[in-house]
Coordinates of C-alpha atoms in Angstrom, one line a residue:
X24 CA 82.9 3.2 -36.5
X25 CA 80.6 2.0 -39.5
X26 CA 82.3 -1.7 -39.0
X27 CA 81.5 -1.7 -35.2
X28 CA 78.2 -0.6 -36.0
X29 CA 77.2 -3.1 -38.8
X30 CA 78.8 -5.7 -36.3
X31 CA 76.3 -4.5 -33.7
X32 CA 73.1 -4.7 -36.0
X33 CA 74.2 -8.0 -37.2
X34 CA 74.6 -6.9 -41.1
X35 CA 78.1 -8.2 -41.6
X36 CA 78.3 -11.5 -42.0
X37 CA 81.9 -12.4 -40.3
X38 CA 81.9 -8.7 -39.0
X39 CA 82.8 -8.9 -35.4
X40 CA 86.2 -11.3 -36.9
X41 CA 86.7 -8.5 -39.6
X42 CA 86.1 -6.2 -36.8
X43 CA 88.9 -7.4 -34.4
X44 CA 91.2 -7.5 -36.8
X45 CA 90.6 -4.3 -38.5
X46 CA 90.9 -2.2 -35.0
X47 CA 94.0 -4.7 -33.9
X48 CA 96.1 -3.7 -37.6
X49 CA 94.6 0.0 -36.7
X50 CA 96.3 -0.2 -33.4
X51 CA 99.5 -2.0 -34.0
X52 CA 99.8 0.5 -36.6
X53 CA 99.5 3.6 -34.2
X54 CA 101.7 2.0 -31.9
X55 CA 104.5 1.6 -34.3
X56 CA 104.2 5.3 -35.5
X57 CA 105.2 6.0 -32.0
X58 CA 108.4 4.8 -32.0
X59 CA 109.6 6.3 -35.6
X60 CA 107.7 10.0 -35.2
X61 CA 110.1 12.4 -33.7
X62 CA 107.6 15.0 -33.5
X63 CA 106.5 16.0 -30.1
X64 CA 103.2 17.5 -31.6
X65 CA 102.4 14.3 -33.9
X66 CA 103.5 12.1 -30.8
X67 CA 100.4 13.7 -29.2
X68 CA 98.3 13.5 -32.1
X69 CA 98.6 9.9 -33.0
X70 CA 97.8 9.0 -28.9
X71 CA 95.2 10.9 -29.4
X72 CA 94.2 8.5 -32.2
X73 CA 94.8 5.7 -30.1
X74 CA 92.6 6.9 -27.6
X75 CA 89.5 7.4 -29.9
X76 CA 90.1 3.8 -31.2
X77 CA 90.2 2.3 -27.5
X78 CA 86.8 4.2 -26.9
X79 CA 85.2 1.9 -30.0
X80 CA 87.2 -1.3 -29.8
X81 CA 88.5 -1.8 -26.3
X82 CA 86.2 -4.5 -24.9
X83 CA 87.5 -6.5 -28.1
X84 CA 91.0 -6.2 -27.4
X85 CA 93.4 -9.5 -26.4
X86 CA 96.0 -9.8 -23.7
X87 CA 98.6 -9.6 -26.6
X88 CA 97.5 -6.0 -27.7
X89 CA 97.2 -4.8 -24.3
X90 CA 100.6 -5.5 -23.7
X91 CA 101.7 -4.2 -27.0
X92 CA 99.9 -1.1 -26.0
X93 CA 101.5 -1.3 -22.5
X94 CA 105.2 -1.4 -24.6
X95 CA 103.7 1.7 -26.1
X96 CA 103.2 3.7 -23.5
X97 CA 106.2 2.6 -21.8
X98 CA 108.3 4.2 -24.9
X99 CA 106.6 7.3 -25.1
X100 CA 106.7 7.8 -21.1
X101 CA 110.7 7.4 -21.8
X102 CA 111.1 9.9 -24.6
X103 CA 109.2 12.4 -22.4
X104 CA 111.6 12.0 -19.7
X105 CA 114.6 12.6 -22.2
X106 CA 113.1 15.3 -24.2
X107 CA 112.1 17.2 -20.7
X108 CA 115.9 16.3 -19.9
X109 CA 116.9 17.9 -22.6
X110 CA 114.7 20.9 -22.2
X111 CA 116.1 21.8 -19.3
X112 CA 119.4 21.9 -20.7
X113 CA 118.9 24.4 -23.4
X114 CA 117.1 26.9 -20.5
X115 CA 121.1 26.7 -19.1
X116 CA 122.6 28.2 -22.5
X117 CA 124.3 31.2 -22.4
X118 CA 122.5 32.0 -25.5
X119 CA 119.0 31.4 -23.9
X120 CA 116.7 34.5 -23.9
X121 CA 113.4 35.4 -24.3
X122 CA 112.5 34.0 -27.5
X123 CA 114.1 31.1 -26.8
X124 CA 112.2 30.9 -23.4
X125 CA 108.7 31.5 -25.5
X126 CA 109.8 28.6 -27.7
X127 CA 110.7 26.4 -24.7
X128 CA 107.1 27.3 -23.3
X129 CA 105.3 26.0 -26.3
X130 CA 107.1 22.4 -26.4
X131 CA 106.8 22.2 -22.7
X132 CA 103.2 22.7 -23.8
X133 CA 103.3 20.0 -26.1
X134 CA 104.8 17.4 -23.3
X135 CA 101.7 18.4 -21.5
X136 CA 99.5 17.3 -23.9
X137 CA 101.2 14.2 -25.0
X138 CA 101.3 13.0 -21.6
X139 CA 97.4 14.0 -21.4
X140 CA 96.7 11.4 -24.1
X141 CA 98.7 8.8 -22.5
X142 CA 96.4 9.6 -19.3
X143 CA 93.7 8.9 -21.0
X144 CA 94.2 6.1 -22.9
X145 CA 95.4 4.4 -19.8
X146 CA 91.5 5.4 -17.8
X147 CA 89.9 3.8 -21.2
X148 CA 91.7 0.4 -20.6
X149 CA 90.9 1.0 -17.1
X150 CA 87.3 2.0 -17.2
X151 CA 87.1 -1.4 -19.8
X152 CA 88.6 -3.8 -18.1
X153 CA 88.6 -2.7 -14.2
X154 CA 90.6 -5.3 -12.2
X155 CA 92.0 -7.3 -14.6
X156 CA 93.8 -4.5 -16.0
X157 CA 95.5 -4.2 -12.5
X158 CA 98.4 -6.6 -13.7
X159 CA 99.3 -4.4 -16.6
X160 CA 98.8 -1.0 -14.7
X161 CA 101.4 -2.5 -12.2
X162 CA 104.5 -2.0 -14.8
X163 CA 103.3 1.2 -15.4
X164 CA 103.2 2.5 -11.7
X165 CA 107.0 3.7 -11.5
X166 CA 106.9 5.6 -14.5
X167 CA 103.7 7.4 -13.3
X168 CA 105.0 8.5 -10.2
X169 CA 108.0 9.8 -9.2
X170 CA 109.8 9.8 -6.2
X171 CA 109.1 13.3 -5.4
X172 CA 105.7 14.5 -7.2
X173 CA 107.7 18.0 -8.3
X174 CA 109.7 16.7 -11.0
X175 CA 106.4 16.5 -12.7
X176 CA 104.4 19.6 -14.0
X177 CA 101.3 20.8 -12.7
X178 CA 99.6 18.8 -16.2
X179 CA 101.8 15.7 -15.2
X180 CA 100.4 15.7 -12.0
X181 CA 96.7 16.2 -12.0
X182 CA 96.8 13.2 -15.2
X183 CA 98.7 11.0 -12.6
X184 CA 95.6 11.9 -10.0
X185 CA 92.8 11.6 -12.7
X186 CA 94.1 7.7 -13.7
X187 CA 94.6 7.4 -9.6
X188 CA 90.8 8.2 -9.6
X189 CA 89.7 5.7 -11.8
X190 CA 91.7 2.6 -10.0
X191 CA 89.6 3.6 -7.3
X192 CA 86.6 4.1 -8.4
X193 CA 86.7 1.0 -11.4
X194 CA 89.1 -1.6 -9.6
X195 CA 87.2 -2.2 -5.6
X196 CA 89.9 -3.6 -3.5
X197 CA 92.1 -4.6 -5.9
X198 CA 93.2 -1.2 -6.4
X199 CA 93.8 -1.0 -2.2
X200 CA 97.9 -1.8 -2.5
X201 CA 98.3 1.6 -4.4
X202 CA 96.6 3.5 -1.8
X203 CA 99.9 3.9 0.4
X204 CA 101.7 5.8 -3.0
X205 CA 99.3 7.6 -3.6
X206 CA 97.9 9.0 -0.9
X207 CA 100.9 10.9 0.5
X208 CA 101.3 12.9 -2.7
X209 CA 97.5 13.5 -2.7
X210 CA 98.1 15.1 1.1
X211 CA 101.1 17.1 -0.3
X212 CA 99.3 18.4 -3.7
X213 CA 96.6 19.9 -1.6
X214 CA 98.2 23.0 -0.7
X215 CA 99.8 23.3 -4.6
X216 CA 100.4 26.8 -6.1
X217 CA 98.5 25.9 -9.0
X218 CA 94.7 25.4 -7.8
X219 CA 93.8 22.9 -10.5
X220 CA 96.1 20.6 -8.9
X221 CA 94.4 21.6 -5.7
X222 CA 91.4 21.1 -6.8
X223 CA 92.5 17.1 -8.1
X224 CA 94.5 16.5 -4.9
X225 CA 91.4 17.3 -2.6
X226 CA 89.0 15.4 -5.1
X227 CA 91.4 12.0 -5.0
X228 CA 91.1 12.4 -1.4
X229 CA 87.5 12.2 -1.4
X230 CA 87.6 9.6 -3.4
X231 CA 89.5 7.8 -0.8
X232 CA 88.0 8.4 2.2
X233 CA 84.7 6.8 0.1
X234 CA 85.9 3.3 -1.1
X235 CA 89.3 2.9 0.7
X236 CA 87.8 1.7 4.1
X237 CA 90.1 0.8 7.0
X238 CA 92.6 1.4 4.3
X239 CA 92.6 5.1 4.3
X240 CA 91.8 5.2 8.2
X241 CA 94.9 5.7 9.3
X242 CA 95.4 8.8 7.0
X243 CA 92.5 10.7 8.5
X244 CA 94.5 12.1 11.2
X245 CA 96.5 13.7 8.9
X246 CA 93.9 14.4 6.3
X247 CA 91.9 16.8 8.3
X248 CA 93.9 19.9 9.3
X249 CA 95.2 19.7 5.7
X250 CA 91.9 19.6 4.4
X251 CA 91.4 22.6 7.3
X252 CA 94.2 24.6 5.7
X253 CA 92.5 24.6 2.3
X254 CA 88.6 26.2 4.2
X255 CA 90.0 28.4 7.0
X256 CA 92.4 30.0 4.1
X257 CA 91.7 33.6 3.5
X258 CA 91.6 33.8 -0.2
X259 CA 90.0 30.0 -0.1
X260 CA 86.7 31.6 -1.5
X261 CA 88.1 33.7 -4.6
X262 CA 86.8 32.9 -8.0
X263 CA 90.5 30.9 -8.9
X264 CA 90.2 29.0 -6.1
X265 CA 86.4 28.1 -5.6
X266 CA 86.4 24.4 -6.8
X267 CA 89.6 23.7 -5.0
X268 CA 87.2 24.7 -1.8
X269 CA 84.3 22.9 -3.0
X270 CA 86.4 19.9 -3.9
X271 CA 87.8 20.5 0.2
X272 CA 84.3 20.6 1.3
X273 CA 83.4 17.5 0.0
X274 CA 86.4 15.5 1.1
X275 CA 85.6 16.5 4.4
X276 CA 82.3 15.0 3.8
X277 CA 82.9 12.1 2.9
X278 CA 85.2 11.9 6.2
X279 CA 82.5 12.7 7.6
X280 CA 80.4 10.3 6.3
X281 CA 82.5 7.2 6.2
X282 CA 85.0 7.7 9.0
X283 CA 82.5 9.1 11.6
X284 CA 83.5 6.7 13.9
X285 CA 87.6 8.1 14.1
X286 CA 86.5 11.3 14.0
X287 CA 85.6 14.1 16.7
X288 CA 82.4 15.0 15.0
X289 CA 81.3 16.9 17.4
X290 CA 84.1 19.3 15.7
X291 CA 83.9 18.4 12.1
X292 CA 79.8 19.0 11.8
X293 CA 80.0 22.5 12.5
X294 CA 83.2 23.4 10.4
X295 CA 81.3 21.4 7.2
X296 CA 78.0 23.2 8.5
X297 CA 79.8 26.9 8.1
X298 CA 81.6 26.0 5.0
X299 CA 78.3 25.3 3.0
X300 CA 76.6 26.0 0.8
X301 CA 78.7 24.9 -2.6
X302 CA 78.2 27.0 -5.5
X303 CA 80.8 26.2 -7.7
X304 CA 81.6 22.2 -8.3
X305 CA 77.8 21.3 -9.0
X306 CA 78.4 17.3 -8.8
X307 CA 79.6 17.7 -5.5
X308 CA 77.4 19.9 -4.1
X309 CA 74.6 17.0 -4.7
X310 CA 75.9 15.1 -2.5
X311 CA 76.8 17.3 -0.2
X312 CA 73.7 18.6 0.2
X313 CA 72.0 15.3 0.4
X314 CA 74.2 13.8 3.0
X315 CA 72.7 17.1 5.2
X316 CA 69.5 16.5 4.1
X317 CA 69.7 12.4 5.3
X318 CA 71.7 13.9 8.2
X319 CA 68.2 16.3 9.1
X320 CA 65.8 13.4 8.1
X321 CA 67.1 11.0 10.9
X322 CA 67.4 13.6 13.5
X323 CA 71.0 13.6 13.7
X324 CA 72.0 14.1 17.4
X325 CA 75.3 16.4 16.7
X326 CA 73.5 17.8 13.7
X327 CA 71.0 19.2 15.9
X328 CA 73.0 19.7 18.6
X329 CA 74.9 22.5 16.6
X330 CA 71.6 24.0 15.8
X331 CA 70.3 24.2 19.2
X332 CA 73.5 25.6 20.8
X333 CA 73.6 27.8 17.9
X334 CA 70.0 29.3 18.1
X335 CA 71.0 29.6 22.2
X336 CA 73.9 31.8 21.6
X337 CA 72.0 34.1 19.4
X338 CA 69.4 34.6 21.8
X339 CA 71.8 35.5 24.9

């Protein structure tokens, strides 16, 4: 940090050179600790480590060390898979019980976090390079996703929806031709057990319906009574399940919002109407509430429709 610094104030003569070349040994170095560590809890650690040094040096990085990097990530994405393998085995012995199953726990744990770390170093070299690092995310897609999205955890799968997020919100169009894998696990993870997952499922499909244009169009259809499943459910307001809600709400906004046009509003307005306000997910509330205050500003005619049939039905 002190190197990238004095670079930046222009007191090392040479700096930004000794610079690049100081992060580019720091990370070749990580990278090759990755295939010799054996340790599931180090493994996580030394990502980790990558991670922070991506946050300082990434912009400075050449197509050779992203690759490398790519390798990386590749190898540790493997060993997962194996070490998960062989996890599974040892919950088959005949000699399992329930200190063994505690133990099992905690390195399941551990394959959590380790893919955690590999989620975010991959949104860093996203969030750096947008587009261009499209080419190198594309060798990556099949170890990301499975072909069904249960053989990953509830961790695996909300890191797999978080980098989703980020093509989609850093890479424009160019992130479009992932849209079609994506999306139908985003439908299926929206009625998940666990309601973090939930909670990322419903957000991705927000994100979606806001920058995927004609692209997600044809989805809406089936996006909608899912997204209805989520509101209309009886326990959808309990304190676990709150921002999986809000994160509903919004997604139906933003159907709302930029779909309008393949949408029975007429419908929609007064199911988003009765579902507000939101308490819990504070980000999305702002825009939420905005869109129904730009909604009352220009006189919406369903908007006020609503009210005025409403107000009617109170009075008889």
């Amino acid at each position: 940090m002190r190197s990238k610094l004095a670079v930046e104030n222009g007191a090392a003569q040479g700096g930004e050179s000794y610079f690049k070349q100081l992060s580019g040994n720091i990370i070749l170095a990580l990278g090759d600790a990755l295939y010799s560590e054996p340790e599931t809890k180090l493994c996580a650690y030394i990502l980790r480590s990558l991670g922070n040094c991506l946050q300082i040096c990434g912009p400075l990085l050449n197509e050779e060390q992203v690759c490398s990097i790519i390798g990386d990530i590749k190898h540790v994405i493997t060993e997962i898979s194996r070490r998960k393998g062989e996890l599974t085995e040892r919950a088959k012995s005949k000699d399992f019980d329930v200190e063994a199953a505690e133990l099992l726990r905690e390195e399941r744990e551990q394959e959590d976090e380790v893919f955690e770390n590999v989620g975010h170093i991959l949104v860093t070299l996203i969030e750096t390079f947008k587009a261009a690092f499209l080419p190198f995310f594309y060798e990556l897609s099949s170890y990301l996703m499975p072909s069904e999205s249960k053989d990953k955890t509830a961790a695996e799968r909300i890191t797999c929806f978080f980098i989703f997020d980020k093509l989609v919100e850093y890479c424009g169009e160019e992130a479009l031709k992932y849209f079609n894998i994506y999306l139908p696990f985003l439908l299926e993870a929206r009625n998940d057990e666990i309601p973090l997952v939930r909670q990322n499922a419903l957000f991705g499909l927000g994100l979606c319906a806001e920058y995927a244009g004609s692209v997600f169009r044809p989805f809406v259809g089936e996006a909608l009574p899912r997204i209805n499943v989520v509101i209309m459910h009886f326990r959808a307001r309990e304190v676990e399940n709150e921002l999986a809600y809000d994160n509903a709400i919004s997604a139906l906004d933003k159907i709302l919002q930029f779909h309008r046009e393949t949408i029975d509003s007429a419908q929609i307005i007064p199911a988003w109407l009765n579902s507000l306000p939101i308490k819990g997910d504070l980000d999305g509330a702002k825009f939420v509430h905005d869109q129904l205050c730009s909604m009352v500003e220009r006189s919406d005619r369903e908007l006020f429709f609503f009210f005025f049939t409403t107000k009617m039905n109170k009075l008889l």
